[in-house]
Structure formats: C-alpha cells, structure tokens
Amino acid sequence: MLKTKLSAIAVLASSLFIAQSALAEKADTKFIDDSSYAVGVLMGKNIEGIVESQKEIFTYNQDKIIAGVKDTIKKSGKLTDEDLQKQLKALDNYLVAQETKIQAEKSKETVSAGDKFRAEYAKQSDVKKTESGLLYKIEKAGEGESPKATDTVKVHYKGTLPDGTVFDSSYDRGEPIEFQLNQLIPAWIEAIPMLKKGGKMEIVLPPELGYGDRQAGKIPANSTLKFEIELLDFKN
C-alpha cells in the first residue's frame, strides 16, 4: 500500500532529475530554478497526499521527510535498500493495525447508536416487529395482490441512517426504480410483500437484515437503517 506509493514517487523523482540534468546545459538559470521548484512541488503534492490520507492514524515528522528527500538527492541516504524495505514494511503493518482498531471502534459506536434508535422507534404504538427483528409500520396498504419474491417491483424509496443522514433516495432523483425482489437485502424481501400496489410503509432494520458488517457506499458497516418504501407496481 504505502510502499507502492513511495516507490512511485521515487521513480518519478529520479526520471525528472535525469531529464533536468540533460537540459541543464541549454537552459538559463531562471528556467532551471523554476523547473527545479516545480519538481519539488510535484513531489510535495504526492507526499502531501500520503500524509493527508493517513492523518487519522499516523502523524509524520515533516522535517524528517524533507531530510530524507534531501539526503536521497545528495546520494547521502542513511538507509540501505534492505533497511528501507524493512522500515516501510513495519510502517505498513502499523498502519493496517491502527486502521483496523479505528474501524472496530467506529463499528461499536455505530452498533450502539443503531440499538438505541431501534429501541426508541419500537415504542411507537403503530410499529410492529417481526421474528427477524424487522420493525415496520404500514402507512397505506394499497389494493389488489401483493408481489412475490420472484417478481420485479417498481418502487419509490428513501433510506436514512439513525442520525437522519439520507444515503439514497429515488424521490431526490425524481424517478422510481425497478428491482427483482429476491435480489434485495433481507429486510426488503420480507417487508415489500406486506404491501399491495400503491401501498406505502416505513421500516427500520438491524444490520443483519441490511448490509451486515460490510460498508456499502455511504452506509457504514453494522448500520441500522430506516427506509420509506412506496410500492408503485410489480410484474412477474
């Protein structure tokens, strides 16, 4: 991960310095200075990207980064290739461990927030709960037949996190969407057949009826989700 990025920077820097040396005899001082500075900025942007992307788990000593670049350019580096690879591997292992730890802590917070949200939601008098843990309330039953698991359903929907963040909405896009029902998350497979054409409901589901312990787009792992679902039509 990190070693690949740093290696790419090293190759880039090497090729740029070779090209600069070839042109040095023909270039005037200002051009050399401006080009040299531009190379430094380019390298800096690449390094900045690494530092910024890892700021939550590691704080780099920027003076040491600059010293490492200078020593390498002057061919006075203090690390052998073997030592370099060993240090980068150790850093990579540390970053992975820290990221795993942070994600575990975030997951605990997400689970706790979801548990509290579902407990409060379940207190509403018109909310029902299935054996699977799905919470739902039917706002409008609809008319006619209900869809089967193998049917394709046409729905409008809005999905939110416990804090109210909207992570997806066909209403916002201005058009409904069609899904094959048995290809959806477990909560939808269970809930939508409760409706008839034209029906509308609200559901709140625990993580195991949604995306479980994996992140899905804007949805954090182990999230409790809330959906407003309107069944517009369905077909075999």
mmCIF file of C-alpha atoms in Angstrom:
data_model
loop_
_atom_site.group_PDB
_atom_site.id
_atom_site.type_symbol
_atom_site.label_atom_id
_atom_site.label_comp_id
_atom_site.label_asym_id
_atom_site.label_seq_id
_atom_site.Cartn_x
_atom_site.Cartn_y
_atom_site.Cartn_z
ATOM 1 C CA MET A 1 0.000 0.000 0.000
ATOM 2 C CA LEU A 2 2.376 2.699 1.309
ATOM 3 C CA LYS A 3 5.483 1.156 -0.263
ATOM 4 C CA THR A 4 3.879 1.251 -3.689
ATOM 5 C CA LYS A 5 3.047 4.949 -3.362
ATOM 6 C CA LEU A 6 6.512 5.837 -2.108
ATOM 7 C CA SER A 7 8.188 3.779 -4.825
ATOM 8 C CA ALA A 8 6.163 5.619 -7.453
ATOM 9 C CA ILE A 9 7.337 8.949 -6.038
ATOM 10 C CA ALA A 10 10.945 7.758 -6.091
ATOM 11 C CA VAL A 11 10.719 6.670 -9.744
ATOM 12 C CA LEU A 12 9.062 9.954 -10.691
ATOM 13 C CA ALA A 13 11.701 11.984 -8.902
ATOM 14 C CA SER A 14 14.531 10.003 -10.480
ATOM 15 C CA SER A 15 13.236 10.429 -14.025
ATOM 16 C CA LEU A 16 12.625 14.138 -13.534
ATOM 17 C CA PHE A 17 16.126 14.745 -12.201
ATOM 18 C CA ILE A 18 17.654 12.846 -15.130
ATOM 19 C CA ALA A 19 15.646 14.915 -17.589
ATOM 20 C CA GLN A 20 16.626 18.109 -15.796
ATOM 21 C CA SER A 21 20.328 17.229 -15.965
ATOM 22 C CA ALA A 22 20.108 16.634 -19.711
ATOM 23 C CA LEU A 23 18.612 20.076 -20.270
ATOM 24 C CA ALA A 24 20.758 21.946 -17.782
ATOM 25 C CA GLU A 25 23.462 22.928 -20.268
ATOM 26 C CA LYS A 26 20.968 24.548 -22.632
ATOM 27 C CA ALA A 27 18.662 26.141 -20.051
ATOM 28 C CA ASP A 28 19.088 29.544 -18.430
ATOM 29 C CA THR A 29 19.248 29.953 -14.663
ATOM 30 C CA LYS A 30 15.635 31.096 -14.216
ATOM 31 C CA PHE A 31 14.296 28.156 -16.214
ATOM 32 C CA ILE A 32 16.408 25.749 -14.156
ATOM 33 C CA ASP A 33 15.238 27.318 -10.894
ATOM 34 C CA ASP A 34 11.573 27.349 -11.900
ATOM 35 C CA SER A 35 11.726 23.774 -13.166
ATOM 36 C CA SER A 36 13.507 22.590 -10.040
ATOM 37 C CA TYR A 37 10.886 24.222 -7.858
ATOM 38 C CA ALA A 38 8.095 22.684 -9.950
ATOM 39 C CA VAL A 39 9.622 19.236 -9.440
ATOM 40 C CA GLY A 40 9.720 19.912 -5.703
ATOM 41 C CA VAL A 41 6.074 20.971 -5.718
ATOM 42 C CA LEU A 42 5.105 17.837 -7.647
ATOM 43 C CA MET A 43 6.917 15.613 -5.174
ATOM 44 C CA GLY A 44 5.411 17.610 -2.316
ATOM 45 C CA LYS A 45 1.891 17.088 -3.617
ATOM 46 C CA ASN A 46 2.438 13.338 -3.763
ATOM 47 C CA ILE A 47 3.862 13.283 -0.255
ATOM 48 C CA GLU A 48 1.054 15.541 0.977
ATOM 49 C CA GLY A 49 -1.467 13.056 -0.390
ATOM 50 C CA ILE A 50 0.076 10.260 1.676
ATOM 51 C CA VAL A 51 0.272 12.391 4.828
ATOM 52 C CA GLU A 52 -3.305 13.650 4.462
ATOM 53 C CA SER A 53 -4.808 10.224 3.770
ATOM 54 C CA GLN A 54 -3.223 8.786 6.927
ATOM 55 C CA LYS A 55 -3.571 11.722 9.319
ATOM 56 C CA GLU A 56 -6.147 9.928 11.486
ATOM 57 C CA ILE A 57 -3.805 7.042 12.211
ATOM 58 C CA PHE A 58 -0.268 8.424 11.926
ATOM 59 C CA THR A 59 1.484 11.786 12.298
ATOM 60 C CA TYR A 60 4.595 12.082 10.158
ATOM 61 C CA ASN A 61 7.626 14.164 11.140
ATOM 62 C CA GLN A 62 7.718 16.502 8.144
ATOM 63 C CA ASP A 63 11.265 17.643 8.897
ATOM 64 C CA LYS A 64 12.418 14.029 8.613
ATOM 65 C CA ILE A 65 10.535 13.604 5.342
ATOM 66 C CA ILE A 66 12.328 16.633 3.899
ATOM 67 C CA ALA A 67 15.648 15.390 5.285
ATOM 68 C CA GLY A 68 15.097 12.017 3.629
ATOM 69 C CA VAL A 69 14.390 13.659 0.271
ATOM 70 C CA LYS A 70 17.469 15.892 0.539
ATOM 71 C CA ASP A 71 19.754 13.028 1.565
ATOM 72 C CA THR A 72 18.494 10.895 -1.311
ATOM 73 C CA ILE A 73 19.097 13.668 -3.853
ATOM 74 C CA LYS A 74 22.612 14.174 -2.483
ATOM 75 C CA LYS A 75 23.159 10.404 -2.512
ATOM 76 C CA SER A 76 23.895 10.514 1.208
ATOM 77 C CA GLY A 77 20.944 8.470 2.415
ATOM 78 C CA LYS A 78 21.328 6.812 5.811
ATOM 79 C CA LEU A 79 19.311 3.714 4.950
ATOM 80 C CA THR A 80 20.392 0.753 2.882
ATOM 81 C CA ASP A 81 17.815 -0.676 0.492
ATOM 82 C CA GLU A 82 17.299 -3.533 2.927
ATOM 83 C CA ASP A 83 16.779 -1.165 5.862
ATOM 84 C CA LEU A 84 14.404 0.948 3.776
ATOM 85 C CA GLN A 85 12.215 -2.008 2.875
ATOM 86 C CA LYS A 86 12.248 -3.224 6.476
ATOM 87 C CA GLN A 87 11.149 0.182 7.806
ATOM 88 C CA LEU A 88 8.423 0.598 5.196
ATOM 89 C CA LYS A 89 7.088 -2.879 5.928
ATOM 90 C CA ALA A 90 6.996 -2.099 9.648
ATOM 91 C CA LEU A 91 5.159 1.149 8.913
ATOM 92 C CA ASP A 92 2.687 -0.615 6.644
ATOM 93 C CA ASN A 93 1.944 -3.195 9.351
ATOM 94 C CA TYR A 94 1.450 -0.434 11.907
ATOM 95 C CA LEU A 95 -0.934 1.494 9.648
ATOM 96 C CA VAL A 96 -3.026 -1.598 8.949
ATOM 97 C CA ALA A 97 -3.249 -2.378 12.684
ATOM 98 C CA GLN A 98 -4.259 1.195 13.539
ATOM 99 C CA GLU A 99 -6.862 1.310 10.775
ATOM 100 C CA THR A 100 -8.337 -1.982 11.987
ATOM 101 C CA LYS A 101 -8.508 -0.638 15.536
ATOM 102 C CA ILE A 102 -10.199 2.596 14.464
ATOM 103 C CA GLN A 103 -12.741 0.783 12.314
ATOM 104 C CA ALA A 104 -13.566 -1.541 15.214
ATOM 105 C CA GLU A 105 -14.181 1.448 17.490
ATOM 106 C CA LYS A 106 -16.365 3.141 14.878
ATOM 107 C CA SER A 107 -18.290 -0.083 14.413
ATOM 108 C CA LYS A 108 -19.048 -0.268 18.145
ATOM 109 C CA GLU A 109 -20.360 3.301 18.064
ATOM 110 C CA THR A 110 -22.475 2.519 15.006
ATOM 111 C CA VAL A 111 -23.959 -0.587 16.633
ATOM 112 C CA SER A 112 -24.715 1.287 19.859
ATOM 113 C CA ALA A 113 -26.404 4.172 18.031
ATOM 114 C CA GLY A 114 -28.445 1.704 15.984
ATOM 115 C CA ASP A 115 -29.582 -0.267 19.034
ATOM 116 C CA LYS A 116 -30.786 2.922 20.729
ATOM 117 C CA PHE A 117 -32.565 4.112 17.593
ATOM 118 C CA ARG A 118 -34.437 0.827 17.134
ATOM 119 C CA ALA A 119 -35.426 0.718 20.806
ATOM 120 C CA GLU A 120 -36.939 4.199 20.595
ATOM 121 C CA TYR A 121 -38.617 3.532 17.262
ATOM 122 C CA ALA A 122 -40.231 0.348 18.594
ATOM 123 C CA LYS A 123 -42.035 2.367 21.291
ATOM 124 C CA GLN A 124 -44.383 3.893 18.713
ATOM 125 C CA SER A 125 -47.870 2.445 19.059
ATOM 126 C CA ASP A 126 -48.302 1.695 15.345
ATOM 127 C CA VAL A 127 -44.939 -0.039 14.926
ATOM 128 C CA LYS A 128 -44.862 -3.831 14.667
ATOM 129 C CA LYS A 129 -41.922 -6.226 14.906
ATOM 130 C CA THR A 130 -41.364 -9.486 13.059
ATOM 131 C CA GLU A 131 -39.483 -12.525 14.368
ATOM 132 C CA SER A 132 -36.429 -11.495 12.342
ATOM 133 C CA GLY A 133 -36.219 -8.167 14.168
ATOM 134 C CA LEU A 134 -37.688 -6.038 11.367
ATOM 135 C CA LEU A 135 -39.648 -3.033 12.638
ATOM 136 C CA TYR A 136 -42.342 -1.679 10.366
ATOM 137 C CA LYS A 137 -45.473 0.393 10.110
ATOM 138 C CA ILE A 138 -47.786 0.350 7.126
ATOM 139 C CA GLU A 139 -48.985 3.830 6.248
ATOM 140 C CA LYS A 140 -51.079 2.684 3.296
ATOM 141 C CA ALA A 141 -51.843 -0.948 2.488
ATOM 142 C CA GLY A 142 -52.562 -0.485 -1.231
ATOM 143 C CA GLU A 143 -55.005 -2.505 -3.326
ATOM 144 C CA GLY A 144 -55.013 -5.804 -5.195
ATOM 145 C CA GLU A 145 -52.396 -8.527 -4.987
ATOM 146 C CA SER A 146 -49.040 -8.482 -3.211
ATOM 147 C CA PRO A 147 -45.758 -9.166 -5.028
ATOM 148 C CA LYS A 148 -43.941 -12.485 -4.743
ATOM 149 C CA ALA A 149 -40.225 -12.838 -4.087
ATOM 150 C CA THR A 150 -39.573 -13.606 -7.762
ATOM 151 C CA ASP A 151 -41.442 -10.524 -9.025
ATOM 152 C CA THR A 152 -39.874 -7.297 -10.242
ATOM 153 C CA VAL A 153 -41.078 -4.382 -8.138
ATOM 154 C CA LYS A 154 -41.247 -0.706 -9.062
ATOM 155 C CA VAL A 155 -40.732 1.477 -6.016
ATOM 156 C CA HIS A 156 -40.021 4.918 -4.696
ATOM 157 C CA TYR A 157 -37.904 4.903 -1.551
ATOM 158 C CA LYS A 158 -35.719 6.914 0.782
ATOM 159 C CA GLY A 159 -33.037 5.424 3.016
ATOM 160 C CA THR A 160 -31.635 7.164 6.092
ATOM 161 C CA LEU A 161 -29.174 6.442 8.880
ATOM 162 C CA PRO A 162 -30.174 6.778 12.560
ATOM 163 C CA ASP A 163 -28.808 10.334 12.626
ATOM 164 C CA GLY A 164 -31.099 11.327 9.754
ATOM 165 C CA THR A 165 -28.463 11.275 7.018
ATOM 166 C CA VAL A 166 -30.052 10.356 3.680
ATOM 167 C CA PHE A 167 -27.835 7.811 1.922
ATOM 168 C CA ASP A 168 -30.124 7.098 -1.035
ATOM 169 C CA SER A 169 -33.432 8.391 -2.383
ATOM 170 C CA SER A 170 -35.329 7.748 -5.596
ATOM 171 C CA TYR A 171 -37.510 10.716 -4.648
ATOM 172 C CA ASP A 172 -34.482 13.010 -4.820
ATOM 173 C CA ARG A 173 -33.561 11.589 -8.230
ATOM 174 C CA GLY A 174 -37.085 12.240 -9.433
ATOM 175 C CA GLU A 175 -37.839 8.754 -10.737
ATOM 176 C CA PRO A 176 -38.746 5.363 -9.261
ATOM 177 C CA ILE A 177 -36.593 2.309 -9.744
ATOM 178 C CA GLU A 178 -37.235 -1.355 -10.530
ATOM 179 C CA PHE A 179 -35.677 -4.278 -8.667
ATOM 180 C CA GLN A 180 -36.130 -8.021 -8.717
ATOM 181 C CA LEU A 181 -37.372 -8.508 -5.189
ATOM 182 C CA ASN A 182 -35.351 -11.601 -4.296
ATOM 183 C CA GLN A 183 -32.113 -9.797 -5.217
ATOM 184 C CA LEU A 184 -32.547 -7.170 -2.498
ATOM 185 C CA ILE A 185 -31.442 -7.026 1.137
ATOM 186 C CA PRO A 186 -33.316 -9.395 3.514
ATOM 187 C CA ALA A 187 -35.413 -6.617 5.070
ATOM 188 C CA TRP A 188 -36.869 -5.604 1.711
ATOM 189 C CA ILE A 189 -37.555 -9.208 0.709
ATOM 190 C CA GLU A 190 -39.520 -9.602 3.931
ATOM 191 C CA ALA A 191 -41.240 -6.211 4.001
ATOM 192 C CA ILE A 192 -42.405 -5.428 0.464
ATOM 193 C CA PRO A 193 -44.748 -8.450 0.131
ATOM 194 C CA MET A 194 -46.701 -6.921 3.043
ATOM 195 C CA LEU A 195 -47.803 -4.207 0.617
ATOM 196 C CA LYS A 196 -50.188 -4.216 -2.297
ATOM 197 C CA LYS A 197 -49.923 -1.984 -5.349
ATOM 198 C CA GLY A 198 -49.987 1.650 -4.241
ATOM 199 C CA GLY A 199 -49.044 0.759 -0.675
ATOM 200 C CA LYS A 200 -46.547 2.644 1.454
ATOM 201 C CA MET A 201 -44.618 1.657 4.554
ATOM 202 C CA GLU A 202 -41.727 2.598 6.791
ATOM 203 C CA ILE A 203 -39.235 0.025 8.029
ATOM 204 C CA VAL A 204 -36.315 0.059 10.451
ATOM 205 C CA LEU A 205 -33.904 -2.834 10.282
ATOM 206 C CA PRO A 206 -30.960 -4.163 12.275
ATOM 207 C CA PRO A 207 -27.632 -4.649 10.466
ATOM 208 C CA GLU A 208 -28.180 -8.353 9.817
ATOM 209 C CA LEU A 209 -31.244 -7.547 7.693
ATOM 210 C CA GLY A 210 -29.319 -4.928 5.744
ATOM 211 C CA TYR A 211 -25.656 -4.901 4.767
ATOM 212 C CA GLY A 212 -24.282 -6.555 7.891
ATOM 213 C CA ASP A 213 -20.669 -5.924 8.806
ATOM 214 C CA ARG A 214 -19.640 -4.535 5.426
ATOM 215 C CA GLN A 215 -19.674 -0.922 4.316
ATOM 216 C CA ALA A 216 -21.931 -0.164 1.358
ATOM 217 C CA GLY A 217 -21.330 3.216 -0.249
ATOM 218 C CA LYS A 218 -22.322 5.875 2.293
ATOM 219 C CA ILE A 219 -23.598 3.230 4.702
ATOM 220 C CA PRO A 220 -21.110 2.363 7.483
ATOM 221 C CA ALA A 221 -20.641 -1.259 8.469
ATOM 222 C CA ASN A 222 -23.101 -2.617 11.063
ATOM 223 C CA SER A 223 -25.618 0.157 10.442
ATOM 224 C CA THR A 224 -29.245 0.217 11.476
ATOM 225 C CA LEU A 225 -31.226 1.575 8.524
ATOM 226 C CA LYS A 226 -34.573 3.249 8.037
ATOM 227 C CA PHE A 227 -36.475 3.122 4.742
ATOM 228 C CA GLU A 228 -39.617 4.737 3.435
ATOM 229 C CA ILE A 229 -40.938 2.472 0.669
ATOM 230 C CA GLU A 230 -43.776 3.065 -1.774
ATOM 231 C CA LEU A 231 -44.794 0.126 -3.977
ATOM 232 C CA LEU A 232 -45.908 1.622 -7.284
ATOM 233 C CA ASP A 233 -46.223 -1.544 -9.343
ATOM 234 C CA PHE A 234 -44.857 -5.050 -9.834
ATOM 235 C CA LYS A 235 -44.694 -7.686 -12.537
ATOM 236 C CA ASN A 236 -43.766 -11.344 -12.920
#
